[in-house]
Short mmCIF file of N, CA and C in Angstrom, two decimals:
data_model
loop_
_atom_site.label_atom_id
_atom_site.label_comp_id
_atom_site.label_asym_id
_atom_site.label_seq_id
_atom_site.Cartn_x
_atom_site.Cartn_y
_atom_site.Cartn_z
N ASP A 1245 0.86 -1.27 -0.04
CA ASP A 1245 -0.04 -0.06 -0.07
C ASP A 1245 0.80 1.15 -0.06
N TYR A 1246 1.97 1.21 0.77
CA TYR A 1246 2.87 2.55 0.87
C TYR A 1246 3.41 2.77 -0.48
N ILE A 1247 3.86 1.75 -1.14
CA ILE A 1247 4.59 1.98 -2.46
C ILE A 1247 3.53 2.56 -3.38
N ALA A 1248 2.27 2.22 -3.27
CA ALA A 1248 1.29 2.66 -4.34
C ALA A 1248 0.99 4.21 -3.93
N MET A 1249 1.13 4.66 -2.79
CA MET A 1249 0.99 6.06 -2.41
C MET A 1249 2.13 6.96 -2.64
N ALA A 1250 3.41 6.24 -2.96
CA ALA A 1250 4.54 7.02 -3.08
C ALA A 1250 4.43 8.05 -4.38
N GLY A 1251 5.00 9.20 -4.12
CA GLY A 1251 5.04 10.16 -5.18
C GLY A 1251 6.06 9.81 -6.12
N THR A 1252 7.17 9.06 -5.82
CA THR A 1252 8.26 8.70 -6.66
C THR A 1252 8.80 7.24 -6.41
N LYS A 1253 8.97 6.53 -7.28
CA LYS A 1253 9.48 5.25 -7.20
C LYS A 1253 11.06 5.13 -7.59
N ILE A 1254 11.77 4.71 -7.03
CA ILE A 1254 13.31 4.62 -7.16
C ILE A 1254 13.58 2.90 -7.52
N THR A 1255 14.36 2.80 -8.65
CA THR A 1255 14.77 1.45 -8.87
C THR A 1255 16.27 1.50 -9.03
N ILE A 1256 16.91 0.44 -8.38
CA ILE A 1256 18.29 0.29 -8.26
C ILE A 1256 18.73 -1.07 -8.97
N PRO A 1257 19.55 -0.93 -9.97
CA PRO A 1257 20.11 -2.17 -10.57
C PRO A 1257 20.95 -2.93 -9.66
N LEU A 1258 20.77 -4.16 -9.49
CA LEU A 1258 21.52 -4.98 -8.43
C LEU A 1258 21.97 -6.20 -9.09
N ASN A 1259 22.97 -6.79 -8.71
CA ASN A 1259 23.63 -8.14 -9.09
C ASN A 1259 22.57 -9.12 -8.95
N PRO A 1260 22.09 -9.83 -10.11
CA PRO A 1260 21.29 -10.87 -9.94
C PRO A 1260 21.41 -11.81 -8.72
N ALA A 1261 22.72 -12.17 -8.36
CA ALA A 1261 23.00 -13.11 -7.46
C ALA A 1261 22.74 -12.65 -6.09
N PHE A 1262 22.73 -11.22 -5.90
CA PHE A 1262 22.47 -10.54 -4.59
C PHE A 1262 21.28 -9.46 -4.75
N MET A 1263 20.15 -9.88 -4.68
CA MET A 1263 19.12 -9.00 -5.15
C MET A 1263 18.44 -8.20 -3.95
N SER A 1264 19.16 -8.12 -2.88
CA SER A 1264 18.58 -7.34 -1.72
C SER A 1264 19.60 -6.44 -1.14
N LEU A 1265 18.90 -5.26 -0.65
CA LEU A 1265 19.81 -4.25 0.01
C LEU A 1265 19.03 -4.03 1.37
N ASN A 1266 19.85 -3.74 2.54
CA ASN A 1266 19.31 -3.51 3.64
C ASN A 1266 18.98 -1.97 3.77
N LEU A 1267 18.33 -1.61 4.76
CA LEU A 1267 17.80 -0.18 4.76
C LEU A 1267 19.13 0.90 4.82
N ALA A 1268 20.21 0.51 5.50
CA ALA A 1268 21.31 1.39 5.64
C ALA A 1268 21.91 1.55 4.17
N GLN A 1269 21.99 0.36 3.43
CA GLN A 1269 22.63 0.48 2.10
C GLN A 1269 21.73 1.39 1.20
N CYS A 1270 20.48 1.29 1.37
CA CYS A 1270 19.40 1.93 0.54
C CYS A 1270 19.61 3.55 0.75
N VAL A 1271 19.59 3.65 2.13
CA VAL A 1271 19.91 5.15 2.37
C VAL A 1271 21.25 5.76 1.92
N LEU A 1272 22.26 5.05 2.03
CA LEU A 1272 23.50 5.42 1.48
C LEU A 1272 23.44 5.63 -0.07
N LEU A 1273 23.01 4.69 -0.67
CA LEU A 1273 22.75 4.92 -2.17
C LEU A 1273 22.02 6.12 -2.58
N ILE A 1274 20.86 6.26 -1.95
CA ILE A 1274 19.99 7.34 -2.30
C ILE A 1274 20.43 8.76 -1.95
N GLY A 1275 21.22 8.78 -0.76
CA GLY A 1275 22.05 9.88 -0.30
C GLY A 1275 23.02 10.32 -1.27
N TYR A 1276 23.81 9.42 -1.67
CA TYR A 1276 24.96 9.53 -2.47
C TYR A 1276 24.45 10.13 -3.93
N GLU A 1277 23.57 9.45 -4.42
CA GLU A 1277 22.85 9.97 -5.80
C GLU A 1277 22.33 11.16 -5.72
N TRP A 1278 21.57 11.51 -4.59
CA TRP A 1278 21.00 12.80 -4.56
C TRP A 1278 21.95 13.88 -4.43
N TYR A 1279 22.91 13.65 -3.74
CA TYR A 1279 24.32 14.44 -3.64
C TYR A 1279 24.80 14.71 -4.95
N GLN A 1280 24.99 13.66 -5.66
CA GLN A 1280 25.81 13.81 -7.03
C GLN A 1280 24.90 14.51 -7.95
N ALA A 1281 23.53 14.40 -7.90
CA ALA A 1281 22.73 15.04 -8.79
C ALA A 1281 22.59 16.65 -8.58
N ASN A 1282 22.87 17.06 -7.30
CA ASN A 1282 22.58 18.32 -6.86
C ASN A 1282 24.07 19.07 -6.59
N ASP A 1283 25.16 18.36 -6.83
CA ASP A 1283 26.44 18.81 -6.52
C ASP A 1283 26.79 20.03 -7.52
N SER A 1284 27.07 21.20 -7.26
CA SER A 1284 27.53 22.31 -7.90
C SER A 1284 28.91 22.71 -7.52
N THR A 1285 29.60 21.90 -6.92
CA THR A 1285 30.87 22.34 -6.59
C THR A 1285 31.77 22.49 -7.89
N PRO A 1286 32.50 23.61 -8.06
CA PRO A 1286 33.36 23.88 -9.36
C PRO A 1286 34.27 22.91 -9.40
N GLU A 1287 34.90 22.50 -10.60
CA GLU A 1287 36.13 21.74 -10.71
C GLU A 1287 37.17 22.27 -9.92
N ASN A 1288 38.16 21.53 -9.56
CA ASN A 1288 39.28 21.85 -8.56
C ASN A 1288 40.39 22.77 -9.34
N GLN A 1289 40.17 22.88 -10.67
CA GLN A 1289 41.14 23.62 -11.49
C GLN A 1289 40.57 24.32 -12.66
N ILE A 1290 41.16 25.46 -12.89
CA ILE A 1290 40.60 26.16 -14.06
C ILE A 1290 41.63 25.80 -15.23
N ARG A 1291 41.14 25.38 -16.21
CA ARG A 1291 41.94 25.03 -17.44
C ARG A 1291 42.00 26.22 -18.21
N VAL A 1292 43.16 26.62 -18.67
CA VAL A 1292 43.33 27.81 -19.52
C VAL A 1292 44.00 27.23 -20.71
N GLY A 1293 43.51 27.42 -21.98
CA GLY A 1293 43.85 27.12 -23.09
C GLY A 1293 43.71 25.59 -23.43
N LYS A 1294 44.39 24.97 -24.21
CA LYS A 1294 44.14 23.63 -24.70
C LYS A 1294 45.31 22.62 -24.12
N SER A 1295 46.01 22.98 -23.09
CA SER A 1295 46.98 22.23 -22.68
C SER A 1295 46.46 20.99 -21.89
N ARG A 1296 47.00 19.86 -22.20
CA ARG A 1296 46.51 18.55 -21.67
C ARG A 1296 47.16 18.25 -20.19
N PRO A 1297 46.49 17.50 -19.32
CA PRO A 1297 47.19 17.23 -18.02
C PRO A 1297 48.51 16.63 -18.30
N ALA A 1298 49.48 17.05 -17.48
CA ALA A 1298 50.77 16.39 -17.46
C ALA A 1298 50.74 14.94 -17.19
N ASN A 1299 51.58 14.10 -17.89
CA ASN A 1299 51.59 12.62 -17.61
C ASN A 1299 52.75 12.32 -16.56
N ARG A 1300 52.78 11.22 -16.29
CA ARG A 1300 53.63 10.70 -15.20
C ARG A 1300 55.12 11.04 -15.59
N GLU A 1301 55.55 10.64 -16.77
CA GLU A 1301 56.93 10.94 -17.25
C GLU A 1301 57.22 12.28 -17.30
N GLU A 1302 56.33 13.32 -17.49
CA GLU A 1302 56.66 14.76 -17.64
C GLU A 1302 56.69 15.21 -16.06
N TYR A 1303 55.98 14.72 -15.06
CA TYR A 1303 56.17 14.98 -13.70
C TYR A 1303 57.58 14.44 -13.13
N GLN A 1304 57.96 13.13 -13.67
CA GLN A 1304 59.12 12.64 -13.15
C GLN A 1304 60.20 13.39 -13.56
N ASN A 1305 60.27 13.83 -15.00
CA ASN A 1305 61.47 14.62 -15.60
C ASN A 1305 61.52 15.90 -14.82
N PHE A 1306 60.33 16.57 -14.56
CA PHE A 1306 60.29 17.83 -13.85
C PHE A 1306 60.99 17.53 -12.46
N TYR A 1307 60.50 16.55 -11.76
CA TYR A 1307 60.88 16.22 -10.34
C TYR A 1307 62.27 15.98 -10.34
N ASP A 1308 62.85 15.07 -11.29
CA ASP A 1308 64.45 14.93 -11.19
C ASP A 1308 65.16 16.06 -11.44
N ARG A 1309 64.70 16.87 -12.31
CA ARG A 1309 65.59 18.31 -12.45
C ARG A 1309 65.41 19.11 -11.22
N LEU A 1310 64.22 19.17 -10.57
CA LEU A 1310 64.17 20.03 -9.28
C LEU A 1310 65.08 19.50 -8.28
N GLU A 1311 65.04 18.19 -7.97
CA GLU A 1311 65.89 17.48 -7.16
C GLU A 1311 67.42 17.75 -7.45
N LYS A 1312 67.67 17.70 -8.59
CA LYS A 1312 69.11 17.83 -8.89
C LYS A 1312 69.58 19.31 -8.75
N GLU A 1313 68.67 20.26 -9.01
CA GLU A 1313 69.08 21.60 -8.82
C GLU A 1313 68.91 21.97 -7.16
N LEU A 1314 68.03 21.32 -6.54
CA LEU A 1314 68.14 21.57 -5.21
C LEU A 1314 69.40 20.85 -4.40
N ASP A 1315 69.90 19.85 -5.17
CA ASP A 1315 71.13 19.36 -4.59
C ASP A 1315 72.22 20.27 -4.78
N VAL A 1316 72.25 20.72 -5.90
CA VAL A 1316 73.39 21.77 -6.45
C VAL A 1316 73.28 23.09 -5.39
N ALA A 1317 72.04 23.39 -5.11
CA ALA A 1317 72.05 24.55 -4.35
C ALA A 1317 72.12 24.39 -2.72
N GLY A 1318 72.32 22.89 -2.40
CA GLY A 1318 72.59 22.63 -1.05
C GLY A 1318 71.31 22.70 -0.16
N PHE A 1319 70.08 22.47 -0.76
CA PHE A 1319 68.87 22.37 -0.04
C PHE A 1319 68.85 21.35 0.86
N PHE A 1320 69.40 20.11 0.54
CA PHE A 1320 69.30 18.88 1.40
C PHE A 1320 70.38 18.87 2.41
N VAL A 1321 70.41 19.74 3.32
CA VAL A 1321 71.32 19.81 4.42
C VAL A 1321 71.48 18.60 5.29
N ALA A 1322 70.31 18.15 5.89
CA ALA A 1322 70.39 17.14 6.61
C ALA A 1322 69.97 15.86 5.89
N GLU A 1323 70.88 15.07 5.66
CA GLU A 1323 70.73 13.80 4.72
C GLU A 1323 69.59 12.89 5.48
N ALA A 1324 69.57 12.80 6.72
CA ALA A 1324 68.54 11.99 7.29
C ALA A 1324 67.06 12.48 6.79
N MET A 1325 66.96 13.79 6.78
CA MET A 1325 65.74 14.45 6.24
C MET A 1325 65.27 14.25 4.85
N ARG A 1326 66.36 13.85 4.07
CA ARG A 1326 66.12 13.89 2.51
C ARG A 1326 64.87 13.10 2.07
N PRO A 1327 64.77 11.78 2.54
CA PRO A 1327 63.62 10.97 2.10
C PRO A 1327 62.45 11.74 2.41
N THR A 1328 62.18 12.14 3.54
CA THR A 1328 60.86 12.89 3.85
C THR A 1328 60.82 14.07 3.07
N MET A 1329 61.77 14.88 2.92
CA MET A 1329 61.63 16.10 1.99
C MET A 1329 61.25 15.81 0.60
N THR A 1330 61.98 14.84 -0.04
CA THR A 1330 61.64 14.38 -1.28
C THR A 1330 60.28 13.93 -1.56
N HIS A 1331 59.88 13.06 -0.59
CA HIS A 1331 58.46 12.66 -0.49
C HIS A 1331 57.51 13.76 -0.54
N ASN A 1332 57.71 14.69 0.38
CA ASN A 1332 56.76 15.82 0.52
C ASN A 1332 56.80 16.70 -0.80
N LEU A 1333 57.89 16.86 -1.36
CA LEU A 1333 57.89 17.60 -2.68
C LEU A 1333 57.19 16.97 -3.81
N GLN A 1334 57.34 15.54 -4.00
CA GLN A 1334 56.68 14.87 -4.87
C GLN A 1334 55.21 14.69 -4.78
N ALA A 1335 54.83 14.60 -3.38
CA ALA A 1335 53.30 14.62 -3.16
C ALA A 1335 52.83 15.98 -3.49
N ALA A 1336 53.36 17.12 -3.12
CA ALA A 1336 52.82 18.40 -3.29
C ALA A 1336 52.58 18.53 -4.88
N LEU A 1337 53.63 18.06 -5.64
CA LEU A 1337 53.58 18.30 -7.03
C LEU A 1337 52.63 17.25 -7.69
N GLN A 1338 52.32 16.13 -7.24
CA GLN A 1338 51.20 15.36 -7.73
C GLN A 1338 49.83 15.97 -7.48
N ARG A 1339 49.67 16.42 -6.29
CA ARG A 1339 48.49 17.06 -5.78
C ARG A 1339 47.99 18.26 -6.65
N ALA A 1340 48.91 18.95 -7.25
CA ALA A 1340 48.88 19.95 -8.01
C ALA A 1340 48.03 19.88 -9.37
N GLU A 1341 48.09 18.57 -9.91
CA GLU A 1341 47.46 18.14 -11.05
C GLU A 1341 47.79 19.10 -12.18
N MET A 1342 49.10 19.46 -12.63
CA MET A 1342 49.39 20.49 -13.47
C MET A 1342 49.11 19.99 -14.85
N THR A 1343 49.06 20.95 -15.78
CA THR A 1343 49.08 20.64 -17.18
C THR A 1343 50.55 20.58 -17.77
N GLU A 1344 50.66 20.18 -18.97
CA GLU A 1344 52.03 20.12 -19.45
C GLU A 1344 52.68 21.45 -19.61
N GLN A 1345 51.69 22.47 -20.04
CA GLN A 1345 52.31 23.97 -20.16
C GLN A 1345 52.71 24.38 -18.66
N GLU A 1346 51.98 23.98 -17.65
CA GLU A 1346 52.23 24.59 -16.47
C GLU A 1346 53.78 23.89 -16.00
N LEU A 1347 53.87 22.70 -16.27
CA LEU A 1347 55.09 22.04 -15.91
C LEU A 1347 56.22 22.73 -16.71
N ARG A 1348 56.09 23.06 -18.01
CA ARG A 1348 56.98 23.85 -18.73
C ARG A 1348 57.35 25.21 -18.23
N THR A 1349 56.27 25.83 -17.78
CA THR A 1349 56.53 27.09 -17.02
C THR A 1349 57.37 26.93 -15.83
N TRP A 1350 57.11 25.91 -14.95
CA TRP A 1350 58.11 25.61 -13.82
C TRP A 1350 59.38 25.25 -14.31
N HIS A 1351 59.62 24.50 -15.32
CA HIS A 1351 60.98 24.43 -15.86
C HIS A 1351 61.62 25.68 -16.16
N GLY A 1352 60.80 26.77 -16.68
CA GLY A 1352 61.54 28.01 -16.86
C GLY A 1352 61.72 28.70 -15.53
N VAL A 1353 60.85 28.57 -14.64
CA VAL A 1353 61.27 29.17 -13.29
C VAL A 1353 62.52 28.79 -12.81
N ILE A 1354 62.84 27.32 -12.89
CA ILE A 1354 64.16 26.76 -12.30
C ILE A 1354 65.16 27.48 -13.26
N SER A 1355 65.14 27.41 -14.64
CA SER A 1355 66.11 27.88 -15.39
C SER A 1355 66.40 29.42 -14.95
N ALA A 1356 65.47 30.14 -14.73
CA ALA A 1356 65.65 31.53 -14.32
C ALA A 1356 66.44 31.66 -13.03
N LEU A 1357 66.08 30.80 -12.15
CA LEU A 1357 66.76 30.83 -10.81
C LEU A 1357 68.03 30.26 -10.86
N ILE A 1358 68.44 29.44 -11.84
CA ILE A 1358 69.66 28.98 -12.06
C ILE A 1358 70.63 29.95 -12.84
N ASP A 1359 70.16 30.66 -13.75
CA ASP A 1359 70.72 31.52 -14.57
C ASP A 1359 71.10 32.95 -13.78
N GLY A 1360 70.18 33.10 -12.85
CA GLY A 1360 70.44 34.44 -11.96
C GLY A 1360 70.04 35.69 -12.80
N PRO A 1361 70.27 36.96 -12.27
CA PRO A 1361 69.67 38.07 -12.81
C PRO A 1361 70.18 38.37 -14.19
N LYS A 1362 69.12 38.76 -14.98
CA LYS A 1362 69.36 39.03 -16.40
C LYS A 1362 68.96 40.57 -16.69
N ARG A 1363 68.81 40.82 -17.94
CA ARG A 1363 68.45 42.18 -18.40
C ARG A 1363 67.31 42.51 -17.66
N GLY A 1364 67.11 43.71 -17.16
CA GLY A 1364 65.83 44.28 -16.60
C GLY A 1364 65.55 43.86 -14.89
N ALA A 1365 66.71 43.03 -14.56
CA ALA A 1365 66.60 42.75 -13.24
C ALA A 1365 66.61 43.94 -12.34
N GLY A 1366 65.80 43.64 -11.16
CA GLY A 1366 65.64 44.86 -10.22
C GLY A 1366 64.30 45.61 -10.58
N LYS A 1367 63.84 45.55 -11.75
CA LYS A 1367 62.65 46.28 -12.03
C LYS A 1367 61.40 45.41 -11.39
N LYS A 1368 60.37 46.36 -10.88
CA LYS A 1368 59.32 45.63 -10.10
C LYS A 1368 58.13 46.19 -10.99
N ASN A 1369 57.20 45.22 -11.12
CA ASN A 1369 55.86 45.58 -11.88
C ASN A 1369 55.12 46.45 -11.04
N GLY A 1370 54.24 47.56 -11.52
CA GLY A 1370 53.37 48.31 -10.79
C GLY A 1370 54.11 49.47 -10.19
#
């Protein structure tokens, strides 16, 4: 009787070998689908241009270069802390979900820091 009086009926496709859900599973599924249908959270990144996401090899090449230059600069003072510091750097880079263009820009930043002051050095914008 209650089903006949319902304003909306919901069907959930299930595995034929396991055709039942308990109440908690039903509440979880309905809550999740309702959330997904009404989620207006913007994407975590703004993509500019047509640059594709950087792949694992590009990230690794960038990280290898960064680590090499940090070595040259004497960044890893405490050798015992090196594994933790390198892990933190790699994790932060991966979380950034950069595009290949963004990684190329960071390569340029490293080059600028290595090369030192150039023409126009000391000028400030604004």
